[in-house]
mmCIF file of C-alpha atoms in Angstrom:
data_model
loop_
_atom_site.group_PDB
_atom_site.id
_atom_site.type_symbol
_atom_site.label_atom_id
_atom_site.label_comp_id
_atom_site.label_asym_id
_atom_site.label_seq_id
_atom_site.Cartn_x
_atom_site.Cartn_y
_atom_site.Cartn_z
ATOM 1 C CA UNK A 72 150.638 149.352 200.751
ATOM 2 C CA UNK A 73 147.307 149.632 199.478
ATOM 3 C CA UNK A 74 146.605 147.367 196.738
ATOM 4 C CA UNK A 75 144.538 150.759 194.576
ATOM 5 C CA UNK A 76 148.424 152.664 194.716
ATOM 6 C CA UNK A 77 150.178 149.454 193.650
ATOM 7 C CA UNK A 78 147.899 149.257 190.623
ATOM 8 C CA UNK A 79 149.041 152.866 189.945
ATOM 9 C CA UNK A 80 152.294 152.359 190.327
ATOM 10 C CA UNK A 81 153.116 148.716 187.918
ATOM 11 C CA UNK A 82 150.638 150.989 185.408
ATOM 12 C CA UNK A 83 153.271 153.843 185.601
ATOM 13 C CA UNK A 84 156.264 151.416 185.754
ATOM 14 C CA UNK A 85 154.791 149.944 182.193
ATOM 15 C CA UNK A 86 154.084 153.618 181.059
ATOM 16 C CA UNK A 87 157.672 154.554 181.216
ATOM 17 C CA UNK A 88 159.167 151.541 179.701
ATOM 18 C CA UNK A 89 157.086 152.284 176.260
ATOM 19 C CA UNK A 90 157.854 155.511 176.138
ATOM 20 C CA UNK A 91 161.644 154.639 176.927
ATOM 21 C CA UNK A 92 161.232 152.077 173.722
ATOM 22 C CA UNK A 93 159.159 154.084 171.382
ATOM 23 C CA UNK A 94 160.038 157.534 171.817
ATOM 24 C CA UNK A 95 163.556 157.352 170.617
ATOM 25 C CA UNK A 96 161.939 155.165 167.517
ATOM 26 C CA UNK A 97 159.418 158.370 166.591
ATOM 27 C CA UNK A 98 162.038 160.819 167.585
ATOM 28 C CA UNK A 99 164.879 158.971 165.657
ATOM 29 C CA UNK A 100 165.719 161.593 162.242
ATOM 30 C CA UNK A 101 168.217 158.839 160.641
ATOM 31 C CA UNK A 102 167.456 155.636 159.708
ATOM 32 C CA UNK A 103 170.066 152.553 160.180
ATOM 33 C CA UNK A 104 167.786 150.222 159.463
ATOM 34 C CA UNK A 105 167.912 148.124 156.842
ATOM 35 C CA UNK A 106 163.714 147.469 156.524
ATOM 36 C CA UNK A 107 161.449 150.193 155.235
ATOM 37 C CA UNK A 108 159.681 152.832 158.179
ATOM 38 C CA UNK A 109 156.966 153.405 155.733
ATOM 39 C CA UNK A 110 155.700 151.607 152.377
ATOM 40 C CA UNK A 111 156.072 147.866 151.396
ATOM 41 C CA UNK A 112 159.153 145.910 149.420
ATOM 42 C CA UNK A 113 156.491 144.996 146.839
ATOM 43 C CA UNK A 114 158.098 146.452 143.270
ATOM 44 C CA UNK A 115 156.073 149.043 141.139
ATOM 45 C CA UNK A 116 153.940 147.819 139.001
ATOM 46 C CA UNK A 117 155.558 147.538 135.456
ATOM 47 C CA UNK A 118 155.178 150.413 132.830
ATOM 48 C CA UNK A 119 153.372 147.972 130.117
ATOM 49 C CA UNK A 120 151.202 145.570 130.219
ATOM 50 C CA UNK A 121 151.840 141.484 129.004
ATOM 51 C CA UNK A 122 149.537 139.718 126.934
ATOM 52 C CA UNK A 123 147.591 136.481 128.988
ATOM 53 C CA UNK A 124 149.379 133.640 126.979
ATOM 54 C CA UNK A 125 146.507 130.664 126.562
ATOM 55 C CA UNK A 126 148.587 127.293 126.943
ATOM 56 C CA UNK A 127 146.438 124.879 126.703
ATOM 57 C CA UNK A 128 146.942 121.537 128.956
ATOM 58 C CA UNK A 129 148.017 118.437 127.232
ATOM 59 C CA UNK A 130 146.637 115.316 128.675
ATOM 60 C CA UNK A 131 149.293 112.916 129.761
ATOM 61 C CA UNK A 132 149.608 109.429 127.853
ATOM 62 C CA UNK A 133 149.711 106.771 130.620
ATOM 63 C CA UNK A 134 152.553 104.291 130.097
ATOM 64 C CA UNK A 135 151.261 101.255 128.107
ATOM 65 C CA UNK A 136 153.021 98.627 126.357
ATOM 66 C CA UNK A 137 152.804 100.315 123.223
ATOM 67 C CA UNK A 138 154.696 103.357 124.507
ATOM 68 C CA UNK A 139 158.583 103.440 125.116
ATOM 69 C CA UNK A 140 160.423 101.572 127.653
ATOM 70 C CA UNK A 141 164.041 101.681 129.370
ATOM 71 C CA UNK A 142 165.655 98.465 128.973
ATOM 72 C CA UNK A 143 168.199 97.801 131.843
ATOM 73 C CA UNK A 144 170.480 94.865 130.253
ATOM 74 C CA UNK A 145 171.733 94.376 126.978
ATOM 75 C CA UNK A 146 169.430 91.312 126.021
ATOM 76 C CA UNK A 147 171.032 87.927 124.325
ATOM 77 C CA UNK A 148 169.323 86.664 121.073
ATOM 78 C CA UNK A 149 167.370 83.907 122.028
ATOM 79 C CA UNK A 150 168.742 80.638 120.032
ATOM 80 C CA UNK A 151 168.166 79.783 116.279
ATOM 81 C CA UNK A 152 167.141 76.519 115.530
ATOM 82 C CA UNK A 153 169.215 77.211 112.413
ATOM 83 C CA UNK A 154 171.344 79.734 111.265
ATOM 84 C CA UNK A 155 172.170 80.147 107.010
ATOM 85 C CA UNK A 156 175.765 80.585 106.687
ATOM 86 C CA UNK A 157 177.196 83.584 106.599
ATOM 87 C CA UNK A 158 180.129 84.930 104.180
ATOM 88 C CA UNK A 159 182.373 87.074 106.942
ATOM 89 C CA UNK A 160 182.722 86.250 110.588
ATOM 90 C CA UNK A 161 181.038 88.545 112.777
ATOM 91 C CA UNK A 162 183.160 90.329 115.505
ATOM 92 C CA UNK A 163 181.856 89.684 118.387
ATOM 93 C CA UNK A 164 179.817 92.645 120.735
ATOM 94 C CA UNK A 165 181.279 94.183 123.840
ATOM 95 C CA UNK A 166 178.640 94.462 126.498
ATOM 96 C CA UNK A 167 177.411 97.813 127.225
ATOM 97 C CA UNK A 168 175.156 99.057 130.052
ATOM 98 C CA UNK A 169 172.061 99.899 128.431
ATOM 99 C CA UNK A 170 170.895 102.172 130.861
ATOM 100 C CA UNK A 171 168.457 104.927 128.057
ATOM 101 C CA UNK A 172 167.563 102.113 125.928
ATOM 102 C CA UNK A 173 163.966 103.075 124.788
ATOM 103 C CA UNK A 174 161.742 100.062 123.079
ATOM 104 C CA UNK A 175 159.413 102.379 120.292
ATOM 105 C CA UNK A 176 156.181 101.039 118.207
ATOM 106 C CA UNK A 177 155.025 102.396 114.956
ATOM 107 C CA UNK A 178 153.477 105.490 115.644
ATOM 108 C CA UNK A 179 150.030 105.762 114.207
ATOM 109 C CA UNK A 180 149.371 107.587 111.156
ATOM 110 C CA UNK A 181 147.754 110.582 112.922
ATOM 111 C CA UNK A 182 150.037 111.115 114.990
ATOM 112 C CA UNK A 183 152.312 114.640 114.291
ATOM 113 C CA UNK A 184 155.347 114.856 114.846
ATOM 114 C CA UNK A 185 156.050 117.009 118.374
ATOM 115 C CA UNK A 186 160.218 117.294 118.511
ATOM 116 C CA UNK A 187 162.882 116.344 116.127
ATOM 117 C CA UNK A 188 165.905 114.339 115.847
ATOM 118 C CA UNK A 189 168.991 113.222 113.728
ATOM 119 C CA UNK A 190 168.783 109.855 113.253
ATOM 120 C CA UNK A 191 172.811 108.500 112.989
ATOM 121 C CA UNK A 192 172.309 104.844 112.887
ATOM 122 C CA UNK A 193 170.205 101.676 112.913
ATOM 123 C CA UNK A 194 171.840 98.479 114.490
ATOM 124 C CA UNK A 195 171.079 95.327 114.497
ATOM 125 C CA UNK A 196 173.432 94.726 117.729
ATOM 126 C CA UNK A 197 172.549 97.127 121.248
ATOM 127 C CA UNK A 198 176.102 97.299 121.391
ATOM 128 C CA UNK A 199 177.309 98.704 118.388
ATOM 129 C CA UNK A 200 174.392 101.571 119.335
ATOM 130 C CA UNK A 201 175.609 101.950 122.084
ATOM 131 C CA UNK A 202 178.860 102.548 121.402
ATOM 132 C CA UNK A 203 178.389 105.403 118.636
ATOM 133 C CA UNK A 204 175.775 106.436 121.342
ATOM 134 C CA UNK A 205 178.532 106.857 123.605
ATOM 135 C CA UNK A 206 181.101 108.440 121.107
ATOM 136 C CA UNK A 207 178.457 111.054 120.049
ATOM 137 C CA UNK A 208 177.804 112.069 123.816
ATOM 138 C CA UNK A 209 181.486 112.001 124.185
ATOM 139 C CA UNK A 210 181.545 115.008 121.620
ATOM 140 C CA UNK A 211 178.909 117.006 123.053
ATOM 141 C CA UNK A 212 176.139 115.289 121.417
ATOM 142 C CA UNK A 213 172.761 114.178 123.651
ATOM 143 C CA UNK A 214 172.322 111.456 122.004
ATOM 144 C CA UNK A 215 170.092 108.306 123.082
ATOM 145 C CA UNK A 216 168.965 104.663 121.690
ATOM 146 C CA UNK A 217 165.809 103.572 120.689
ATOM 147 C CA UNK A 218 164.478 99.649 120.699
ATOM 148 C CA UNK A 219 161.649 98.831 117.793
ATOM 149 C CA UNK A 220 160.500 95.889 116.396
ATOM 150 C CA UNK A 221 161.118 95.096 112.448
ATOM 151 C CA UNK A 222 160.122 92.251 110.893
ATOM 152 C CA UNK A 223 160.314 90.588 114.032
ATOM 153 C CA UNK A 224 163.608 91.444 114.687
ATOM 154 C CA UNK A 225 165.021 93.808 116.993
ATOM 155 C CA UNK A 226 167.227 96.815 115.603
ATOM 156 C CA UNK A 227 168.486 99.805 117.944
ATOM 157 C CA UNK A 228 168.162 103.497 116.140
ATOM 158 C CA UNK A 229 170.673 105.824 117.442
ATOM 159 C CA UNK A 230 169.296 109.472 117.383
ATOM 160 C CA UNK A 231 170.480 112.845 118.333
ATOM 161 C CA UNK A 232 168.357 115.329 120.246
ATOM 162 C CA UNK A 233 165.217 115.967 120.576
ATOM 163 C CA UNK A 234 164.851 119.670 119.240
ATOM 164 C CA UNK A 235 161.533 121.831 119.394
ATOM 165 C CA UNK A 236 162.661 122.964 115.518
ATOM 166 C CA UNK A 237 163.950 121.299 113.088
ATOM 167 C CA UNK A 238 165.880 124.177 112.109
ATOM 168 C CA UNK A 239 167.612 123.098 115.663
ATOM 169 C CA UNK A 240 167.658 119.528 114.033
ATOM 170 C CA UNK A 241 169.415 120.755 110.800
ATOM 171 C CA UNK A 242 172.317 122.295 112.521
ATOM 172 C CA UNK A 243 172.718 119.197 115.005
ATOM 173 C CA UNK A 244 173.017 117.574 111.476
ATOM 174 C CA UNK A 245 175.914 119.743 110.097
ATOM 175 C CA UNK A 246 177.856 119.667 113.596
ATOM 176 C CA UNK A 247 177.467 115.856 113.185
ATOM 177 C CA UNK A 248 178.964 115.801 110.010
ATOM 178 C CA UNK A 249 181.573 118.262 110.448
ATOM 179 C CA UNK A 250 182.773 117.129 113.719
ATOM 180 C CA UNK A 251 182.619 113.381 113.439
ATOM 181 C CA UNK A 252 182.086 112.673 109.273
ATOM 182 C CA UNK A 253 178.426 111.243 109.924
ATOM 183 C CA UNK A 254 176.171 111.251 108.043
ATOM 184 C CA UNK A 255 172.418 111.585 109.248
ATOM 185 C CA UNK A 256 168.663 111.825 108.501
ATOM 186 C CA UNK A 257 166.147 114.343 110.237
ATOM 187 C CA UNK A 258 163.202 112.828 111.151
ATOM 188 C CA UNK A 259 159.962 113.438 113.428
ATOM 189 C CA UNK A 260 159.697 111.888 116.894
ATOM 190 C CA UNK A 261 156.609 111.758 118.850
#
């Protein structure tokens, strides 16, 4: 065969099988499938338009020893050379895991307020935070325990929340005291 007619013919062969494809396609009056023939799935543009919000970036505090810390172990009181006596024995502590166990400093005096919480309780033991830390989060509470530094003595704050209001703070306050007979303070945590 001459090499000119065998051209012609694979050009016809390849000729037929697109219009064998795409003919059907154009000629087609019903659509079955599912994506669109013309047009995008991009939705119309909305009927109003939204105010730009401006939130402005907060830089992030790097994690000093000033700032708060998660304590993994309940930590023993180191030994008194001497200890006054006391009037009442002292039952003695179960041990806890002390897994959200934050250590807090004073916060400075500039320094606002950004969430709030219900403080329940102040300990001198981790335990006994942790327990009514436990008993509140058994009841729906989030509830959480903070380390700080009195005096030179460790105490353990047990607080409820954080909320963005304190109207969010209040009514943590009044569940507290209606479901469990706490009582509570509101106060500002940075």
């Amino acid at each position: 065969m001459n090499e000119q007619i065998k051209r012609r013919l694979v050009g016809a062969v390849v000729l037929v099988s697109l219009a064998v494809i795409f003919i059907p396609m154009l000629l087609d009056g019903g659509n079955n499938s599912s994506m669109p023939r013309f047009g995008s799935n991009i939705p119309q543009q909305p009927e109003f338009d939204f105010e730009p919000l401006d939130i402005p970036l907060q830089p992030v505090t790097p994690i000093t020893a000033d700032r708060p810390r998660v304590i993994d172990k309940v930590e023993k009181p180191a030994p008194a050379a001497s200890k006054p006596a006391q009037s009442k024995p002292t039952e003695p502590v179960k041990s806890v895991p002390t897994a959200d166990i934050k250590e807090v400093s004073k916060p400075a005096a500039t320094e606002a307020p950004v969430t709030w919480v219900v403080q329940v309780g102040s300990f001198s033991q981790s335990g006994n935070a942790l327990t009514l830390r436990d008993k509140l989060r058994k009841n729906g509470f989030t509830a959480f325990v903070e380390k700080y530094r009195d005096k030179g003595k460790s105490s353990y704050r047990v607080r409820v929340g954080p909320e963005l209001k304190r109207e969010n703070a209040e009514k943590q306050l009044q569940r507290i005291k209606s479901k469990l007979q706490l009582k509570g303070i509101i106060m500002g945590h940075s």
